[in-house]
Tab-separated table of C-alpha atoms in Angstrom:
chain	number	residue	atom	x	y	z
A	1	UNK	CA	-170.999	-76.487	159.021
A	2	UNK	CA	-170.073	-72.843	158.688
A	3	UNK	CA	-168.656	-70.602	161.402
A	4	UNK	CA	-168.160	-66.804	161.148
A	5	UNK	CA	-166.795	-64.191	163.544
A	6	UNK	CA	-167.562	-60.455	163.686
A	7	UNK	CA	-165.131	-57.534	163.906
A	8	UNK	CA	-164.069	-56.669	167.449
A	9	UNK	CA	-162.352	-53.651	168.965
A	10	UNK	CA	-158.753	-54.161	169.971
A	11	UNK	CA	-157.161	-52.982	173.246
A	12	UNK	CA	-156.419	-49.554	171.739
A	13	UNK	CA	-159.999	-49.030	170.627
A	14	UNK	CA	-159.248	-49.673	166.958
A	15	UNK	CA	-161.251	-52.212	165.074
A	16	UNK	CA	-159.317	-55.397	164.360
A	17	UNK	CA	-159.581	-57.209	161.030
A	18	UNK	CA	-161.998	-60.118	161.464
A	19	UNK	CA	-160.731	-63.611	160.810
A	20	UNK	CA	-161.567	-65.069	157.416
A	21	UNK	CA	-164.730	-67.060	157.152
A	22	UNK	CA	-164.084	-70.774	157.524
A	23	UNK	CA	-166.187	-73.602	156.167
A	24	UNK	CA	-165.780	-77.060	157.649
A	25	UNK	CA	-167.170	-80.360	156.478
A	26	UNK	CA	-169.710	-81.646	158.973
A	27	UNK	CA	-168.450	-84.532	161.112
A	28	UNK	CA	-171.387	-86.666	159.940
A	29	UNK	CA	-169.776	-87.015	156.517
A	30	UNK	CA	-166.572	-88.354	158.086
A	31	UNK	CA	-168.611	-90.908	160.037
A	32	UNK	CA	-170.402	-91.879	156.823
A	33	UNK	CA	-167.013	-92.282	155.112
A	34	UNK	CA	-165.734	-94.562	157.906
A	35	UNK	CA	-168.948	-96.569	157.710
A	36	UNK	CA	-168.546	-96.890	153.944
A	37	UNK	CA	-164.975	-98.186	154.240
A	38	UNK	CA	-165.986	-100.573	157.027
A	39	UNK	CA	-168.780	-102.111	154.969
A	40	UNK	CA	-166.402	-102.378	152.008
A	41	UNK	CA	-163.994	-104.391	154.148
A	42	UNK	CA	-166.750	-106.664	155.456
A	43	UNK	CA	-168.139	-107.119	151.936
A	44	UNK	CA	-165.119	-109.171	150.911
A	45	UNK	CA	-166.756	-112.332	152.185
A	46	UNK	CA	-169.909	-111.553	150.225
A	47	UNK	CA	-167.855	-112.135	147.059
A	48	UNK	CA	-166.921	-115.732	147.862
A	49	UNK	CA	-169.999	-118.026	147.735
A	50	UNK	CA	-170.270	-118.189	143.950
A	51	UNK	CA	-166.511	-118.700	143.609
A	52	UNK	CA	-166.321	-121.614	146.058
A	53	UNK	CA	-169.153	-123.833	144.788
A	54	UNK	CA	-167.202	-125.557	142.008
A	55	UNK	CA	-163.833	-125.830	143.871
A	56	UNK	CA	-165.460	-127.374	146.966
A	57	UNK	CA	-167.536	-129.698	144.778
A	58	UNK	CA	-164.401	-130.874	142.954
A	59	UNK	CA	-162.148	-131.242	146.013
A	60	UNK	CA	-164.526	-132.842	148.499
A	61	UNK	CA	-167.212	-134.273	146.227
A	62	UNK	CA	-169.910	-132.398	148.113
A	63	UNK	CA	-173.098	-131.800	146.125
A	64	UNK	CA	-174.059	-128.285	145.133
A	65	UNK	CA	-177.119	-128.660	147.336
A	66	UNK	CA	-174.885	-129.401	150.354
A	67	UNK	CA	-172.704	-126.374	149.650
A	68	UNK	CA	-175.802	-124.301	148.938
A	69	UNK	CA	-177.151	-125.245	152.378
A	70	UNK	CA	-174.114	-123.613	154.023
A	71	UNK	CA	-174.626	-120.517	151.870
A	72	UNK	CA	-178.297	-120.529	152.895
A	73	UNK	CA	-177.401	-120.648	156.587
A	74	UNK	CA	-175.010	-117.740	156.096
A	75	UNK	CA	-177.583	-115.676	154.221
A	76	UNK	CA	-180.352	-116.427	156.722
A	77	UNK	CA	-178.207	-115.482	159.725
A	78	UNK	CA	-177.029	-112.379	157.865
A	79	UNK	CA	-180.624	-111.207	157.949
A	80	UNK	CA	-181.850	-112.629	161.257
A	81	UNK	CA	-178.938	-111.126	163.183
A	82	UNK	CA	-179.515	-107.604	161.840
A	83	UNK	CA	-182.403	-106.466	164.096
A	84	UNK	CA	-180.625	-107.720	167.231
A	85	UNK	CA	-177.420	-106.015	166.096
A	86	UNK	CA	-179.312	-102.732	165.686
A	87	UNK	CA	-180.632	-103.082	169.239
A	88	UNK	CA	-177.149	-103.996	170.514
A	89	UNK	CA	-175.800	-100.813	168.925
A	90	UNK	CA	-178.329	-98.852	170.984
A	91	UNK	CA	-177.092	-100.666	174.104
A	92	UNK	CA	-173.310	-100.927	173.679
A	93	UNK	CA	-172.558	-98.472	170.882
A	94	UNK	CA	-171.771	-98.826	167.206
A	95	UNK	CA	-167.998	-99.160	167.610
A	96	UNK	CA	-168.054	-102.158	169.933
A	97	UNK	CA	-170.631	-104.103	167.948
A	98	UNK	CA	-168.970	-103.481	164.575
A	99	UNK	CA	-165.456	-104.259	165.825
A	100	UNK	CA	-166.685	-107.515	167.360
A	101	UNK	CA	-168.541	-108.447	164.172
A	102	UNK	CA	-165.457	-107.934	162.006
A	103	UNK	CA	-163.429	-110.138	164.351
A	104	UNK	CA	-166.018	-112.928	164.121
A	105	UNK	CA	-165.946	-112.700	160.298
A	106	UNK	CA	-162.159	-112.971	160.311
A	107	UNK	CA	-162.196	-116.005	162.623
A	108	UNK	CA	-164.924	-117.807	160.682
A	109	UNK	CA	-163.334	-117.236	157.287
A	110	UNK	CA	-159.859	-118.149	158.543
A	111	UNK	CA	-160.981	-121.440	160.081
A	112	UNK	CA	-162.441	-122.678	156.786
A	113	UNK	CA	-158.958	-123.514	155.474
A	114	UNK	CA	-158.816	-126.551	157.821
A	115	UNK	CA	-162.296	-127.950	157.142
A	116	UNK	CA	-162.718	-131.488	155.834
A	117	UNK	CA	-166.440	-132.156	156.421
A	118	UNK	CA	-169.687	-130.372	155.474
A	119	UNK	CA	-170.591	-129.605	159.099
A	120	UNK	CA	-167.389	-127.573	159.409
A	121	UNK	CA	-168.419	-125.568	156.341
A	122	UNK	CA	-171.800	-124.912	157.950
A	123	UNK	CA	-170.149	-123.919	161.239
A	124	UNK	CA	-167.458	-121.588	159.841
A	125	UNK	CA	-168.934	-120.292	156.621
A	126	UNK	CA	-172.573	-120.570	157.663
A	127	UNK	CA	-172.758	-119.822	161.396
A	128	UNK	CA	-169.746	-117.653	162.328
A	129	UNK	CA	-169.527	-115.551	159.197
A	130	UNK	CA	-173.320	-115.360	159.024
A	131	UNK	CA	-173.499	-113.911	162.536
A	132	UNK	CA	-170.610	-111.523	161.946
A	133	UNK	CA	-171.772	-110.246	158.589
A	134	UNK	CA	-175.332	-109.936	159.933
A	135	UNK	CA	-174.082	-107.481	162.526
A	136	UNK	CA	-172.504	-105.538	159.656
A	137	UNK	CA	-175.682	-105.614	157.595
A	138	UNK	CA	-177.677	-102.690	156.285
A	139	UNK	CA	-179.172	-102.148	159.752
A	140	UNK	CA	-175.719	-100.745	160.586
A	141	UNK	CA	-176.047	-98.265	157.727
A	142	UNK	CA	-179.597	-97.434	158.841
A	143	UNK	CA	-178.444	-96.745	162.410
A	144	UNK	CA	-175.654	-94.420	161.265
A	145	UNK	CA	-177.995	-92.607	158.874
A	146	UNK	CA	-180.708	-92.128	161.505
A	147	UNK	CA	-178.313	-90.856	164.178
A	148	UNK	CA	-176.056	-88.582	162.155
A	149	UNK	CA	-178.391	-87.153	159.493
A	150	UNK	CA	-181.774	-85.441	159.485
A	151	UNK	CA	-181.530	-84.342	155.837
A	152	UNK	CA	-180.025	-86.114	152.822
A	153	UNK	CA	-180.922	-89.447	154.386
A	154	UNK	CA	-181.920	-90.971	151.065
A	155	UNK	CA	-178.611	-90.010	149.482
A	156	UNK	CA	-176.566	-91.244	152.446
A	157	UNK	CA	-178.424	-94.543	152.649
A	158	UNK	CA	-177.784	-95.007	148.931
A	159	UNK	CA	-174.063	-94.339	149.350
A	160	UNK	CA	-173.743	-96.724	152.305
A	161	UNK	CA	-175.740	-99.394	150.512
A	162	UNK	CA	-173.376	-99.034	147.562
A	163	UNK	CA	-170.464	-99.835	149.893
A	164	UNK	CA	-171.288	-103.536	149.734
A	165	UNK	CA	-171.168	-103.435	145.953
A	166	UNK	CA	-167.886	-101.547	146.117
A	167	UNK	CA	-166.439	-104.307	148.276
A	168	UNK	CA	-167.519	-106.828	145.680
A	169	UNK	CA	-165.969	-104.663	142.970
A	170	UNK	CA	-162.646	-104.455	144.812
A	171	UNK	CA	-162.316	-108.058	145.950
A	172	UNK	CA	-164.129	-110.185	143.376
A	173	UNK	CA	-161.566	-109.996	140.526
A	174	UNK	CA	-158.705	-110.552	142.970
A	175	UNK	CA	-160.437	-113.455	144.710
A	176	UNK	CA	-161.482	-115.106	141.446
A	177	UNK	CA	-157.884	-114.950	140.204
A	178	UNK	CA	-156.693	-116.331	143.545
A	179	UNK	CA	-159.152	-119.241	143.415
A	180	UNK	CA	-158.240	-120.015	139.803
A	181	UNK	CA	-154.468	-119.785	140.306
A	182	UNK	CA	-153.866	-120.896	143.898
A	183	UNK	CA	-157.061	-122.550	145.132
A	184	UNK	CA	-159.853	-121.502	147.448
A	185	UNK	CA	-157.859	-121.530	150.726
A	186	UNK	CA	-155.697	-118.440	150.004
A	187	UNK	CA	-158.898	-116.618	149.033
A	188	UNK	CA	-160.455	-117.459	152.402
A	189	UNK	CA	-157.338	-116.196	154.201
A	190	UNK	CA	-157.456	-112.971	152.176
A	191	UNK	CA	-160.998	-112.330	153.359
A	192	UNK	CA	-160.053	-113.009	156.977
A	193	UNK	CA	-157.145	-110.556	156.832
A	194	UNK	CA	-159.254	-107.900	155.100
A	195	UNK	CA	-161.940	-108.030	157.801
A	196	UNK	CA	-159.359	-108.029	160.599
A	197	UNK	CA	-157.509	-105.051	159.124
A	198	UNK	CA	-160.607	-102.862	159.407
A	199	UNK	CA	-161.025	-103.402	163.190
A	200	UNK	CA	-158.520	-100.758	164.399
A	201	UNK	CA	-159.821	-98.377	161.744
A	202	UNK	CA	-163.331	-98.686	163.215
A	203	UNK	CA	-162.190	-98.427	166.818
A	204	UNK	CA	-160.152	-95.262	166.311
A	205	UNK	CA	-162.346	-93.293	163.898
A	206	UNK	CA	-165.991	-94.332	164.265
A	207	UNK	CA	-168.183	-92.477	166.786
A	208	UNK	CA	-171.543	-93.613	168.133
A	209	UNK	CA	-173.489	-90.325	168.230
A	210	UNK	CA	-173.094	-86.640	167.209
A	211	UNK	CA	-173.247	-85.651	170.880
A	212	UNK	CA	-170.007	-87.588	171.463
A	213	UNK	CA	-168.142	-84.895	169.524
A	214	UNK	CA	-170.412	-81.986	170.479
A	215	UNK	CA	-172.143	-81.407	167.146
A	216	UNK	CA	-175.699	-81.499	165.853
A	217	UNK	CA	-176.831	-84.147	163.375
A	218	UNK	CA	-176.397	-82.977	159.811
A	219	UNK	CA	-179.352	-80.776	158.870
A	220	UNK	CA	-180.684	-80.527	162.446
A	221	UNK	CA	-181.633	-77.104	163.817
A	222	UNK	CA	-181.033	-78.064	167.440
A	223	UNK	CA	-178.452	-80.037	169.377
A	224	UNK	CA	-179.589	-83.620	170.050
A	225	UNK	CA	-178.382	-85.105	173.352
A	226	UNK	CA	-177.129	-88.664	173.311
A	227	UNK	CA	-179.825	-91.032	174.546
A	228	UNK	CA	-179.182	-93.329	177.468
A	229	UNK	CA	-178.143	-96.892	176.577
A	230	UNK	CA	-181.187	-99.058	175.955
A	231	UNK	CA	-181.071	-102.248	177.997
A	232	UNK	CA	-182.670	-105.510	176.983
A	233	UNK	CA	-181.548	-105.466	173.356
A	234	UNK	CA	-183.103	-108.834	172.504
A	235	UNK	CA	-186.356	-107.983	174.266
A	236	UNK	CA	-186.564	-104.664	172.444
A	237	UNK	CA	-185.875	-106.233	169.039
A	238	UNK	CA	-188.604	-108.811	169.593
A	239	UNK	CA	-190.989	-106.202	171.012
A	240	UNK	CA	-190.578	-103.977	167.967
A	241	UNK	CA	-191.218	-106.988	165.731
A	242	UNK	CA	-194.402	-107.912	167.619
A	243	UNK	CA	-195.686	-104.362	167.156
A	244	UNK	CA	-194.659	-104.145	163.513
A	245	UNK	CA	-196.282	-107.442	162.470
A	246	UNK	CA	-199.656	-105.917	163.356
A	247	UNK	CA	-199.254	-103.420	160.522
A	248	UNK	CA	-199.856	-104.039	156.825
A	249	UNK	CA	-196.822	-102.124	155.510
A	250	UNK	CA	-194.452	-104.426	157.407
A	251	UNK	CA	-195.675	-107.540	155.611
A	252	UNK	CA	-195.588	-105.861	152.221
A	253	UNK	CA	-192.083	-104.502	152.812
A	254	UNK	CA	-190.914	-107.864	154.142
A	255	UNK	CA	-192.452	-109.703	151.189
A	256	UNK	CA	-190.960	-107.437	148.540
A	257	UNK	CA	-187.564	-107.475	150.227
A	258	UNK	CA	-187.621	-111.288	150.444
A	259	UNK	CA	-188.021	-111.356	146.671
A	260	UNK	CA	-185.240	-108.784	146.380
A	261	UNK	CA	-182.876	-111.080	148.275
A	262	UNK	CA	-183.995	-114.124	146.307
A	263	UNK	CA	-183.238	-112.423	142.979
A	264	UNK	CA	-179.868	-110.915	143.981
A	265	UNK	CA	-177.811	-112.519	146.769
A	266	UNK	CA	-179.562	-115.870	146.593
A	267	UNK	CA	-179.674	-116.214	142.825
A	268	UNK	CA	-177.231	-114.057	140.871
A	269	UNK	CA	-174.477	-113.613	143.445
A	270	UNK	CA	-174.493	-117.291	144.425
A	271	UNK	CA	-175.265	-119.059	141.145
A	272	UNK	CA	-174.329	-116.761	138.258
A	273	UNK	CA	-170.681	-117.863	138.145
A	274	UNK	CA	-171.411	-121.636	138.131
A	275	UNK	CA	-174.312	-121.101	135.692
A	276	UNK	CA	-172.072	-119.200	133.285
A	277	UNK	CA	-169.393	-121.869	133.731
A	278	UNK	CA	-171.976	-124.511	132.744
A	279	UNK	CA	-172.203	-122.737	129.383
A	280	UNK	CA	-168.427	-122.799	128.905
A	281	UNK	CA	-167.551	-119.354	130.230
A	282	UNK	CA	-164.287	-119.244	132.262
A	283	UNK	CA	-164.736	-118.602	135.980
A	284	UNK	CA	-162.571	-115.482	135.852
A	285	UNK	CA	-164.706	-114.026	133.034
A	286	UNK	CA	-167.952	-114.740	134.915
A	287	UNK	CA	-166.519	-113.275	138.126
A	288	UNK	CA	-165.453	-110.170	136.219
A	289	UNK	CA	-169.032	-109.739	135.013
A	290	UNK	CA	-170.215	-109.842	138.634
A	291	UNK	CA	-167.629	-107.191	139.426
A	292	UNK	CA	-169.055	-105.022	136.639
A	293	UNK	CA	-172.457	-105.438	138.279
A	294	UNK	CA	-170.779	-103.983	141.362
A	295	UNK	CA	-169.563	-100.960	139.383
A	296	UNK	CA	-173.001	-100.059	138.099
A	297	UNK	CA	-174.644	-101.002	141.403
A	298	UNK	CA	-172.745	-98.147	143.049
A	299	UNK	CA	-174.097	-95.656	140.517
A	300	UNK	CA	-177.606	-97.136	140.594
A	301	UNK	CA	-177.881	-97.192	144.375
A	302	UNK	CA	-176.609	-93.649	144.870
A	303	UNK	CA	-178.983	-92.460	142.137
A	304	UNK	CA	-181.810	-94.357	143.858
A	305	UNK	CA	-181.018	-92.512	147.095
A	306	UNK	CA	-181.209	-89.202	145.228
A	307	UNK	CA	-184.545	-90.239	143.668
A	308	UNK	CA	-185.873	-91.344	147.070
A	309	UNK	CA	-185.383	-87.823	148.445
A	310	UNK	CA	-187.565	-86.497	145.598
A	311	UNK	CA	-190.112	-89.131	144.523
A	312	UNK	CA	-192.604	-91.472	146.155
A	313	UNK	CA	-190.644	-94.520	147.433
A	314	UNK	CA	-193.310	-97.143	146.753
A	315	UNK	CA	-193.535	-96.186	143.079
A	316	UNK	CA	-189.775	-96.376	142.788
A	317	UNK	CA	-189.874	-99.899	144.256
A	318	UNK	CA	-192.515	-100.977	141.766
A	319	UNK	CA	-190.409	-99.764	138.839
A	320	UNK	CA	-187.223	-101.385	140.163
A	321	UNK	CA	-188.816	-104.809	140.689
A	322	UNK	CA	-190.619	-104.782	137.340
A	323	UNK	CA	-187.436	-103.992	135.430
A	324	UNK	CA	-185.487	-106.633	137.343
A	325	UNK	CA	-188.062	-109.303	136.575
A	326	UNK	CA	-187.976	-108.562	132.850
A	327	UNK	CA	-184.188	-108.773	132.747
A	328	UNK	CA	-184.127	-112.169	134.501
A	329	UNK	CA	-186.520	-113.661	131.957
A	330	UNK	CA	-183.992	-112.925	129.203
A	331	UNK	CA	-180.887	-114.180	131.038
A	332	UNK	CA	-181.081	-117.905	130.034
A	333	UNK	CA	-180.894	-116.859	126.376
A	334	UNK	CA	-177.785	-114.731	127.000
A	335	UNK	CA	-175.486	-117.240	128.705
A	336	UNK	CA	-172.728	-118.375	126.322
A	337	UNK	CA	-169.049	-119.431	126.340
A	338	UNK	CA	-167.917	-115.863	125.647
A	339	UNK	CA	-169.036	-112.394	126.664
A	340	UNK	CA	-171.109	-110.720	123.957
A	341	UNK	CA	-172.889	-107.309	123.767
A	342	UNK	CA	-176.359	-108.513	124.910
A	343	UNK	CA	-174.787	-110.048	128.029
A	344	UNK	CA	-172.921	-106.797	128.720
A	345	UNK	CA	-176.217	-104.928	128.402
A	346	UNK	CA	-177.825	-107.301	130.926
A	347	UNK	CA	-174.940	-106.844	133.370
A	348	UNK	CA	-175.154	-103.046	133.174
A	349	UNK	CA	-178.944	-103.048	133.420
A	350	UNK	CA	-179.025	-105.517	136.322
A	351	UNK	CA	-176.217	-103.733	138.116
A	352	UNK	CA	-178.097	-100.428	138.125
A	353	UNK	CA	-181.049	-102.201	139.758
A	354	UNK	CA	-179.139	-104.575	142.096
A	355	UNK	CA	-179.849	-102.937	145.479
A	356	UNK	CA	-181.523	-99.763	144.268
A	357	UNK	CA	-184.472	-101.062	146.317
A	358	UNK	CA	-182.747	-100.317	149.634
A	359	UNK	CA	-183.078	-96.483	149.865
A	360	UNK	CA	-186.850	-96.446	149.173
A	361	UNK	CA	-187.379	-99.407	151.516
A	362	UNK	CA	-185.468	-97.569	154.254
A	363	UNK	CA	-187.504	-94.423	153.592
A	364	UNK	CA	-190.763	-96.348	153.953
A	365	UNK	CA	-189.547	-97.877	157.231
A	366	UNK	CA	-188.741	-94.386	158.568
A	367	UNK	CA	-192.104	-93.080	157.374
A	368	UNK	CA	-194.105	-95.807	159.091
A	369	UNK	CA	-192.005	-96.699	162.159
A	370	UNK	CA	-190.076	-93.585	163.219
A	371	UNK	CA	-187.648	-94.136	166.100
A	372	UNK	CA	-187.782	-97.908	165.701
A	373	UNK	CA	-187.200	-97.814	161.953
A	374	UNK	CA	-183.636	-99.200	162.116
A	375	UNK	CA	-184.804	-102.275	164.047
A	376	UNK	CA	-187.869	-102.703	161.827
A	377	UNK	CA	-185.607	-102.458	158.791
A	378	UNK	CA	-183.424	-105.116	160.412
A	379	UNK	CA	-186.423	-107.478	160.462
A	380	UNK	CA	-187.305	-106.522	156.882
A	381	UNK	CA	-183.694	-107.284	155.987
A	382	UNK	CA	-184.103	-110.646	157.711
A	383	UNK	CA	-186.850	-111.470	155.225
A	384	UNK	CA	-184.490	-110.370	152.430
A	385	UNK	CA	-181.925	-112.899	153.584
A	386	UNK	CA	-184.456	-115.667	154.175
A	387	UNK	CA	-185.512	-115.236	150.553
A	388	UNK	CA	-181.868	-115.261	149.503
A	389	UNK	CA	-181.183	-118.366	151.589
A	390	UNK	CA	-184.091	-120.296	150.083
A	391	UNK	CA	-183.032	-119.565	146.518
A	392	UNK	CA	-179.345	-120.207	147.256
A	393	UNK	CA	-180.326	-123.695	148.412
A	394	UNK	CA	-183.099	-124.380	145.899
A	395	UNK	CA	-180.955	-123.085	143.039
A	396	UNK	CA	-178.284	-125.661	143.871
A	397	UNK	CA	-180.902	-128.408	144.170
A	398	UNK	CA	-182.456	-127.386	140.841
A	399	UNK	CA	-179.048	-127.578	139.180
A	400	UNK	CA	-178.500	-131.071	140.609
A	401	UNK	CA	-181.960	-132.273	139.530
A	402	UNK	CA	-182.518	-130.572	136.160
A	403	UNK	CA	-178.937	-130.086	135.042
A	404	UNK	CA	-179.383	-126.342	134.472
A	405	UNK	CA	-180.493	-123.146	136.182
A	406	UNK	CA	-183.116	-122.108	133.596
A	407	UNK	CA	-186.114	-122.917	135.783
A	408	UNK	CA	-184.733	-120.763	138.604
A	409	UNK	CA	-184.206	-117.721	136.349
A	410	UNK	CA	-187.791	-117.857	135.063
A	411	UNK	CA	-189.308	-118.360	138.525
A	412	UNK	CA	-187.352	-115.430	139.936
A	413	UNK	CA	-188.534	-113.189	137.100
A	414	UNK	CA	-192.146	-114.027	137.961
A	415	UNK	CA	-191.522	-113.309	141.643
A	416	UNK	CA	-190.145	-109.870	140.793
A	417	UNK	CA	-193.362	-109.070	138.927
A	418	UNK	CA	-195.316	-109.993	142.070
A	419	UNK	CA	-193.039	-107.743	144.153
A	420	UNK	CA	-193.786	-104.789	141.860
A	421	UNK	CA	-197.502	-105.220	142.496
A	422	UNK	CA	-196.970	-105.574	146.250
A	423	UNK	CA	-194.994	-102.319	146.364
A	424	UNK	CA	-197.885	-100.398	144.823
A	425	UNK	CA	-200.257	-101.705	147.519
A	426	UNK	CA	-198.249	-100.142	150.376
A	427	UNK	CA	-200.257	-97.284	151.855
A	428	UNK	CA	-198.757	-93.931	152.740
A	429	UNK	CA	-198.611	-92.717	156.347
A	430	UNK	CA	-201.036	-95.103	158.041
A	431	UNK	CA	-202.437	-94.466	161.481
A	432	UNK	CA	-199.829	-95.127	164.187
A	433	UNK	CA	-200.711	-98.173	166.263
A	434	UNK	CA	-198.573	-97.461	169.282
A	435	UNK	CA	-196.221	-94.793	170.627
A	436	UNK	CA	-193.287	-97.085	169.901
A	437	UNK	CA	-194.179	-97.082	166.231
A	438	UNK	CA	-195.282	-93.449	165.922
């Protein structure tokens, strides 16, 4: 935002020297920065599922399928909570919802240190952290992007999506070392403290709407007044869903995003570490590879946001899913006791494509659903997490039954090929079915 002032005549009639031109960074970028840091803090828990499977199996004797069921509950609630959280942000404001969600994450993660039975794992790790992290899901990033930006939305959505990968990058090596050296309980406490530490940061610095600080959204030509709080958050979220399910693009976006979740959070994030450990690779080495995925995910997602501002989103999705499917088909041949160049190539390649699908999916939601796009994206994200939950559970069952993860890698590669075809079928700018979806 740039402000200039003209020369003015002083009291004696002489012209005074005008002040120097000042250029200020638009407040929207500060809000985006706070959002980024907040998601980074909440992402700490996202690093834990793959690290806890073997320690919990060894300490309590729980099967990998039992532990995978808790991960599945967490992943499912992460997605199913998102559309309601987006509606709650319209009702109570971003700050209140996000601060409450971080507190729930901290409580759920902290309570796991006293668990002794599977139902306690499902309650703390599955239910509480699932609900809290779901309120901090990508619908949060979509709401901030829609409110504070009218241009550069693809780039901003890419940056905020990359925040989750950055959290994994920051916490995963530390948590893997903690689990290896001191056990899983100190790692759970670390996550709880990290989430709790972000709460005052959110409360003091995050703002709900540009009108709260008297500025226009970034790129807007006119001032946008703050809308009145929308009551009936649950009713609105369900109403938007009922309207969206009558449109073809919703089902195609939901289907492709379900496969996205199955092939990332459900498969690689949950099962890569134990799968690599099955082949003799140390847990810390496998966790470090996941962290490297996080490094390249940041670059890939931001680049995907830049591409989304310039190219057709559905074609980008088709390319991303096709490349991901090919890489998964080769993974079973790359797992070994040590890290070798082909595995490093896979990690870099997969990292660039990890959540590069988010910016074009968000763009397609905005294109088809307008004002309700954040809530629609929340429901699309729910399908992402349902897909992740199914594979997190089925991957553990497959390991118990077949003794390896090979079948799961191949099946996920085939699903990604199907997602590429589905993305190409999405039509551009269909006829609006209702004012709510115009």
